[in-house]
Amino acid sequence: MKRFLLQARKVTMSAATGGAIVAAMAVVAALAIAGSGVISTPAFAQDAGGGVAASDTAESAPPAAEPAVQDAPAQTAPVTPVVYSTPGDVPLPPEKFAGMRRALVFNHFPNPVSASTDPDQPGFNFWKHNTAIMSETDDVTLEEAGSYIYYNDQWNLRVTFTPEEFAGMFACPNALMKAGQPYTWADNWRTDERLYGGWACYYAIGVTASGERVYGTGPLETTGFYYFGEDEWVVNVDSSSAGWTGRAKVTSFSIDGTIAIVSGSAVVKGTDVLRGEIIFDMASIASETDGVSQHLMSADFFEAATFPYAVFKMTDPVLLGEDGGVARGELTMKGVTKPIDVSFSRLAMEDGESAAGGSAGRMLASGETTFNRTDFGVNYGSTRFFPDLRDQAIADEVQLRFDLVLERE
């Protein structure tokens, strides 16, 4: 299995030339994958039966005779909207593989795959990956292969391949898969003028020398983001902001304020934010309530003169997305470091078009966290240390929130 995974990664994906481009693009179009949102006329939905589009045969078709009487315009049936979503645990149709043993293994690399562009073909997005298949224990002769795409809350059969087609695409002579030998479709690409993501699931059915029918499946995720490699993004401190809220312990009184961001950065690869850091200026703590700012910067609270900065660092990667997510990390304040989670309501590129491999793209991050100030030695007004404060007590929890604008370095 390890050799199989490595084999899939070693394949170099290069564009086909001449007539091969036409064939490859036809296959890619047949494998177009659904993305997020609702699109009323998706390209793949217009040819769900796998037939050849009229434009593909227009040059070779004989001219039609001039009709004696002009026909009335044909009525066009309305197109049912296609709703894209994530499959979750929804399985492929079980009747497809009823009574079969799972013995074939798929591997896609990379998976998930993000979009890229090609200067020779402006206006198009490419999801470049390869697909490998292997029979683990038996020699297997392929009977059928193909792929499903996920939309309208179910897997929908998109295309099937004959053994002859499979043999050519996967460089598998006679469609006979030798046990333990990976076979790779190197240029299994998707292309589209639109930038959208979705899911496909490849399948294969074959028969062993003893006559047993076996199968395998392999899901593939494509994202609605461009692949940037591993790039560093920096916080534009002039366009970013942070605020905080402190509350009384036993009354509804609360105080809001601001705090300046000194700097920040994030390392992004594909759709993953691998690392991130935000540095706050503790000497900038401000509130419109009289006397609060200076008191918060004093030794009673955050001792800004001695500990001028607070730092949040991510410890685990987090996925980019409009719905945000949770970033696990560490907060260092007053010389003390504690684990903390930051909830993002948004962590995404400003828009796919502006981020298309250029310097104009921006990443937006909006998040908040609540920390216990006494964990960092900020004990003033806390009933943990002064139990008799009654209505003068200050809550231990402090809410910190921020809106960041990051730009490619």
PDB file of C-alpha atoms in Angstrom, residues 121 294 358 366:
ATOM      1  CA  GLN A 121      -5.574  29.396 -21.562  1.00  0.00           C
ATOM      2  CA  GLN A 294      -4.894  53.585  32.684  1.00  0.00           C
ATOM      3  CA  GLY A 358      -2.206  37.492  -8.123  1.00  0.00           C
ATOM      4  CA  SER A 366     -13.084  37.533  11.855  1.00  0.00           C
TER       5      SER A 366
END
